[in-house]
mmCIF file of C-alpha atoms and ligand atoms in Angstrom:
data_model
loop_
_atom_site.group_PDB
_atom_site.id
_atom_site.type_symbol
_atom_site.label_atom_id
_atom_site.label_comp_id
_atom_site.label_asym_id
_atom_site.label_seq_id
_atom_site.Cartn_x
_atom_site.Cartn_y
_atom_site.Cartn_z
ATOM 1 C CA MET A 572 0.173 0.103 0.150
ATOM 2 C CA ALA A 573 1.256 3.646 -0.692
ATOM 3 C CA MET A 574 1.163 6.154 1.738
ATOM 4 C CA ASN A 575 -0.624 9.444 0.195
ATOM 5 C CA LEU A 576 1.502 12.023 0.975
ATOM 6 C CA LYS A 577 -1.120 14.939 0.079
ATOM 7 C CA ASN A 578 -0.231 17.722 2.282
ATOM 8 C CA SER A 579 2.681 16.152 3.475
ATOM 9 C CA ALA A 580 5.834 17.628 4.216
ATOM 10 C CA LEU A 581 9.924 15.840 4.308
ATOM 11 C CA LEU A 582 11.682 17.607 6.216
ATOM 12 C CA ILE A 583 15.463 17.028 6.693
ATOM 13 C CA VAL A 584 16.641 18.462 10.227
ATOM 14 C CA ASP A 585 21.414 19.175 10.495
ATOM 15 C CA VAL A 586 22.224 16.435 7.797
ATOM 16 C CA GLN A 587 25.953 19.094 7.933
ATOM 17 C CA ASN A 588 29.193 18.187 7.664
ATOM 18 C CA ASP A 589 29.770 18.803 11.401
ATOM 19 C CA PHE A 590 27.501 16.325 12.591
ATOM 20 C CA LEU A 591 28.917 13.660 9.399
ATOM 21 C CA PRO A 592 31.952 10.743 9.639
ATOM 22 C CA GLY A 593 34.951 12.208 7.552
ATOM 23 C CA GLY A 594 36.721 15.071 10.293
ATOM 24 C CA GLY A 595 33.024 16.741 11.814
ATOM 25 C CA ALA A 596 33.530 18.242 15.177
ATOM 26 C CA LEU A 597 30.039 16.193 16.458
ATOM 27 C CA ALA A 598 30.312 13.667 13.586
ATOM 28 C CA VAL A 599 26.980 11.045 14.025
ATOM 29 C CA THR A 600 28.476 7.501 14.346
ATOM 30 C CA ARG A 601 27.307 6.040 10.514
ATOM 31 C CA GLY A 602 25.375 9.865 9.995
ATOM 32 C CA ASP A 603 26.096 10.118 6.227
ATOM 33 C CA GLU A 604 23.500 6.567 5.706
ATOM 34 C CA VAL A 605 21.292 9.061 6.032
ATOM 35 C CA ILE A 606 22.017 11.125 2.902
ATOM 36 C CA PRO A 607 21.015 7.957 -0.123
ATOM 37 C CA VAL A 608 17.296 7.232 2.411
ATOM 38 C CA ILE A 609 17.217 10.775 2.790
ATOM 39 C CA ASN A 610 18.242 11.718 -0.806
ATOM 40 C CA ALA A 611 15.699 8.620 -2.277
ATOM 41 C CA LEU A 612 12.143 9.761 -0.271
ATOM 42 C CA GLN A 613 12.959 13.841 -1.895
ATOM 43 C CA GLU A 614 12.043 12.566 -4.613
ATOM 44 C CA LYS A 615 8.222 11.318 -3.312
ATOM 45 C CA PHE A 616 7.768 14.472 -1.521
ATOM 46 C CA ASN A 617 6.546 17.857 -3.542
ATOM 47 C CA PHE A 618 6.809 19.616 -0.140
ATOM 48 C CA ILE A 619 10.948 19.401 1.602
ATOM 49 C CA VAL A 620 11.819 21.916 4.561
ATOM 50 C CA ALA A 621 15.479 22.029 6.132
ATOM 51 C CA THR A 622 16.633 23.432 8.709
ATOM 52 C CA GLN A 623 20.348 23.942 9.451
ATOM 53 C CA ASP A 624 21.998 24.686 12.421
ATOM 54 C CA PHE A 625 23.841 27.626 12.710
ATOM 55 C CA HIS A 626 25.901 29.079 15.370
ATOM 56 C CA PRO A 627 28.006 32.409 15.933
ATOM 57 C CA GLU A 628 30.796 31.876 17.255
ATOM 58 C CA ASP A 629 30.008 32.645 20.915
ATOM 59 C CA HIS A 630 27.525 30.486 21.345
ATOM 60 C CA GLY A 631 27.019 29.380 24.782
ATOM 61 C CA SER A 632 26.989 25.522 23.933
ATOM 62 C CA PHE A 633 30.349 25.646 22.991
ATOM 63 C CA ALA A 634 32.340 24.026 25.383
ATOM 64 C CA VAL A 635 35.767 26.437 24.213
ATOM 65 C CA ASN A 636 32.992 30.123 25.647
ATOM 66 C CA HIS A 637 32.716 28.978 29.284
ATOM 67 C CA GLU A 638 36.316 28.906 31.042
ATOM 68 C CA GLY A 639 36.914 25.560 33.597
ATOM 69 C CA LYS A 640 34.651 23.337 30.965
ATOM 70 C CA LYS A 641 35.224 21.222 29.140
ATOM 71 C CA VAL A 642 32.556 19.237 25.963
ATOM 72 C CA GLY A 643 30.805 17.000 28.284
ATOM 73 C CA ASP A 644 29.866 19.104 31.375
ATOM 74 C CA THR A 645 26.607 20.413 31.731
ATOM 75 C CA ILE A 646 26.569 23.585 33.415
ATOM 76 C CA GLU A 647 23.601 26.474 33.594
ATOM 77 C CA LEU A 648 23.411 28.479 31.062
ATOM 78 C CA ASN A 649 20.668 31.756 31.811
ATOM 79 C CA GLY A 650 18.462 29.196 33.931
ATOM 80 C CA LEU A 651 18.459 26.430 31.240
ATOM 81 C CA SER A 652 20.500 22.916 31.497
ATOM 82 C CA GLN A 653 22.575 23.140 28.871
ATOM 83 C CA PHE A 654 25.078 19.842 27.653
ATOM 84 C CA LEU A 655 28.414 21.561 26.812
ATOM 85 C CA TRP A 656 29.734 20.797 23.100
ATOM 86 C CA PRO A 657 32.463 21.137 21.458
ATOM 87 C CA VAL A 658 32.485 24.088 18.570
ATOM 88 C CA HIS A 659 30.177 23.160 15.422
ATOM 89 C CA CYS A 660 28.025 24.079 12.537
ATOM 90 C CA VAL A 661 30.088 28.075 13.003
ATOM 91 C CA GLN A 662 28.165 30.515 10.865
ATOM 92 C CA GLY A 663 30.525 30.794 7.376
ATOM 93 C CA SER A 664 32.047 27.782 7.960
ATOM 94 C CA GLU A 665 32.319 24.852 5.514
ATOM 95 C CA GLY A 666 31.028 22.784 9.174
ATOM 96 C CA ALA A 667 27.591 24.129 8.650
ATOM 97 C CA GLU A 668 27.623 23.431 5.081
ATOM 98 C CA PHE A 669 24.415 20.837 4.208
ATOM 99 C CA HIS A 670 26.603 17.518 3.022
ATOM 100 C CA GLU A 671 26.863 17.483 -1.076
ATOM 101 C CA GLU A 672 25.956 14.555 -1.649
ATOM 102 C CA LEU A 673 22.180 16.120 0.082
ATOM 103 C CA ASN A 674 20.296 16.979 -3.414
ATOM 104 C CA PRO A 675 19.218 20.984 -2.020
ATOM 105 C CA LEU A 676 17.639 21.907 -5.490
ATOM 106 C CA ARG A 677 13.695 20.395 -3.889
ATOM 107 C CA TRP A 678 13.663 22.374 -0.709
ATOM 108 C CA THR A 679 11.499 25.088 -0.093
ATOM 109 C CA ALA A 680 13.083 27.315 2.396
ATOM 110 C CA ILE A 681 15.796 26.630 5.120
ATOM 111 C CA PHE A 682 15.173 26.746 8.716
ATOM 112 C CA GLN A 683 18.368 28.321 10.893
ATOM 113 C CA LYS A 684 18.238 28.154 13.516
ATOM 114 C CA GLY A 685 20.453 28.330 16.708
ATOM 115 C CA THR A 686 21.405 31.936 15.652
ATOM 116 C CA ASN A 687 21.437 33.082 19.288
ATOM 117 C CA PRO A 688 24.495 32.702 21.333
ATOM 118 C CA GLU A 689 22.396 33.166 24.425
ATOM 119 C CA VAL A 690 20.427 30.274 24.198
ATOM 120 C CA ASP A 691 20.854 26.859 22.330
ATOM 121 C CA SER A 692 18.193 25.941 19.476
ATOM 122 C CA TYR A 693 18.150 21.631 18.885
ATOM 123 C CA SER A 694 13.930 22.166 17.418
ATOM 124 C CA GLY A 695 12.947 23.456 13.966
ATOM 125 C CA PHE A 696 11.157 25.404 15.958
ATOM 126 C CA PHE A 697 11.382 26.944 18.655
ATOM 127 C CA ASP A 698 15.007 27.461 20.780
ATOM 128 C CA ASN A 699 15.360 24.988 24.270
ATOM 129 C CA ALA A 700 13.848 27.590 25.992
ATOM 130 C CA ARG A 701 10.428 27.833 24.369
ATOM 131 C CA ARG A 702 10.572 31.895 23.658
ATOM 132 C CA GLU A 703 11.852 32.521 20.344
ATOM 133 C CA ASP A 704 10.715 30.831 16.566
ATOM 134 C CA THR A 705 11.989 30.153 13.954
ATOM 135 C CA GLY A 706 8.962 30.691 11.827
ATOM 136 C CA LEU A 707 8.735 26.921 10.548
ATOM 137 C CA GLY A 708 5.455 25.966 11.895
ATOM 138 C CA ASP A 709 3.926 29.063 10.787
ATOM 139 C CA PHE A 710 5.343 27.937 6.865
ATOM 140 C CA LEU A 711 3.805 24.265 7.049
ATOM 141 C CA GLN A 712 0.425 25.335 8.297
ATOM 142 C CA ASN A 713 0.661 28.283 6.092
ATOM 143 C CA GLU A 714 1.247 25.595 2.788
ATOM 144 C CA GLY A 715 -1.699 23.784 3.939
ATOM 145 C CA ILE A 716 0.950 21.385 5.565
ATOM 146 C CA MET A 717 -1.438 18.582 8.212
ATOM 147 C CA ASN A 718 1.424 16.099 8.105
ATOM 148 C CA VAL A 719 5.900 16.339 9.155
ATOM 149 C CA PHE A 720 8.044 13.220 8.433
ATOM 150 C CA VAL A 721 10.800 14.354 9.919
ATOM 151 C CA THR A 722 14.147 12.803 9.212
ATOM 152 C CA GLY A 723 18.316 13.719 9.694
ATOM 153 C CA LEU A 724 20.160 14.111 12.453
ATOM 154 C CA ALA A 725 20.614 13.704 15.426
ATOM 155 C CA GLN A 726 18.005 11.567 16.404
ATOM 156 C CA ASP A 727 18.734 12.263 20.645
ATOM 157 C CA TYR A 728 18.640 16.102 19.603
ATOM 158 C CA CYS A 729 17.466 17.883 16.944
ATOM 159 C CA VAL A 730 15.535 15.407 15.328
ATOM 160 C CA LYS A 731 13.861 14.227 18.978
ATOM 161 C CA PHE A 732 13.085 17.961 19.785
ATOM 162 C CA THR A 733 11.554 18.849 16.533
ATOM 163 C CA ALA A 734 9.253 15.887 16.536
ATOM 164 C CA LEU A 735 8.057 16.320 20.386
ATOM 165 C CA ASP A 736 7.692 20.321 18.779
ATOM 166 C CA SER A 737 5.746 19.177 14.919
ATOM 167 C CA VAL A 738 3.014 16.759 17.493
ATOM 168 C CA SER A 739 2.056 19.976 19.482
ATOM 169 C CA LEU A 740 2.191 22.202 16.906
ATOM 170 C CA GLY A 741 -0.644 20.108 15.944
ATOM 171 C CA PHE A 742 1.259 18.266 13.052
ATOM 172 C CA LYS A 743 0.478 14.589 11.963
ATOM 173 C CA THR A 744 3.922 14.164 12.849
ATOM 174 C CA TYR A 745 6.210 10.623 11.127
ATOM 175 C CA LEU A 746 9.895 9.786 11.905
ATOM 176 C CA ILE A 747 11.457 7.323 8.860
ATOM 177 C CA MET A 748 13.928 5.240 11.702
ATOM 178 C CA ASP A 749 15.849 4.922 9.020
ATOM 179 C CA ALA A 750 16.303 8.538 8.089
ATOM 180 C CA THR A 751 17.847 8.963 11.075
ATOM 181 C CA LYS A 752 21.361 8.340 13.301
ATOM 182 C CA ALA A 753 21.828 9.700 17.498
ATOM 183 C CA VAL A 754 24.555 10.224 18.784
ATOM 184 C CA ASN A 755 24.683 8.215 21.431
ATOM 185 C CA VAL A 756 27.165 10.000 24.680
ATOM 186 C CA HIS A 757 25.237 7.094 25.905
ATOM 187 C CA ALA A 758 24.440 4.155 24.227
ATOM 188 C CA VAL A 759 21.350 3.883 25.123
ATOM 189 C CA ASP A 760 19.689 7.491 24.421
ATOM 190 C CA GLY A 761 19.039 6.907 21.117
ATOM 191 C CA ASP A 762 16.532 4.306 21.840
ATOM 192 C CA LYS A 763 15.633 6.527 25.045
ATOM 193 C CA ALA A 764 14.676 9.570 22.417
ATOM 194 C CA LEU A 765 12.814 6.679 20.086
ATOM 195 C CA GLU A 766 10.060 6.046 23.000
ATOM 196 C CA GLU A 767 9.697 8.928 24.560
ATOM 197 C CA MET A 768 8.589 10.346 20.840
ATOM 198 C CA LYS A 769 6.621 7.306 20.082
ATOM 199 C CA LYS A 770 4.923 8.303 24.059
ATOM 200 C CA ALA A 771 4.193 11.250 22.615
ATOM 201 C CA GLY A 772 1.923 10.279 19.609
ATOM 202 C CA VAL A 773 5.088 10.605 16.785
ATOM 203 C CA ILE A 774 4.186 7.580 15.048
ATOM 204 C CA LEU A 775 8.031 5.568 13.375
ATOM 205 C CA ILE A 776 7.946 4.521 10.389
ATOM 206 C CA GLU A 777 10.402 2.563 8.005
ATOM 207 C CA SER A 778 12.075 4.355 4.004
ATOM 208 C CA THR A 779 10.452 1.306 2.587
ATOM 209 C CA VAL A 780 6.461 3.047 4.218
ATOM 210 C CA ILE A 781 7.306 5.139 1.879
ATOM 211 C CA LEU A 782 9.571 4.407 -1.292
ATOM 212 C CA ALA A 783 8.065 0.905 -1.871
HETATM 213 C C1 LIG B 835 22.303 19.228 17.260
HETATM 214 C C2 LIG B 835 24.052 18.748 19.204
HETATM 215 C C3 LIG B 835 24.066 20.479 19.393
HETATM 216 C C4 LIG B 835 22.020 19.115 16.126
HETATM 217 C C5 LIG B 835 22.808 20.065 17.237
HETATM 218 O O1 LIG B 835 21.322 18.403 15.426
HETATM 219 O O2 LIG B 835 21.895 17.190 17.065
HETATM 220 N N1 LIG B 835 23.300 18.678 18.711
HETATM 221 N N2 LIG B 835 23.652 21.652 18.422
HETATM 222 ZN ZN1 LIG B 836 24.622 23.047 17.576
#
């Protein structure tokens, strides 16, 4: 049974060089395996949107910007718990660019996030404090999108929070499991994220459901 993809958007989260093996600052193991799957999926959708993690150099999520702190530490950043990352996806850097094998030709829009140095932004919809909005939710609504299919990196951070916000905004939300990979700071994080998304109402599928 082929899936009806009317009023549906493919959302490609953060498939950027810094999240990919081969030199990425915050490389997700086997993250490159999602690229051919996402490219195949793109052919089935009329509406495709990408998100881009896009930090200024002085971003508060970078360990180097906090004296005496190292990657993997957790601090309080403007009232929010913040896990500290290596410098990644800096605006204008090669690491912030989309992987060259990912086809961008049919994207309707790119939504950038993490641009405010004071707060991190895992979700493509809102910052982690839910104060600022990227405009993605209104954009999808204005286009008549009802179903959102989430793919990309990383399953336990930006993909998870994007999918959770998508559900909370009322979109019927699918996670395409073989089109995402986890950072797994702890080995179980990816599986926990799947469980959390499922509990919140995200429908977990494999790409074959769409590609078949
Ligand atoms: C991400 C950690 C920090 C992601 C972004 O795209 O999943 N993870 N910034
Ligand atoms: Zn980031």
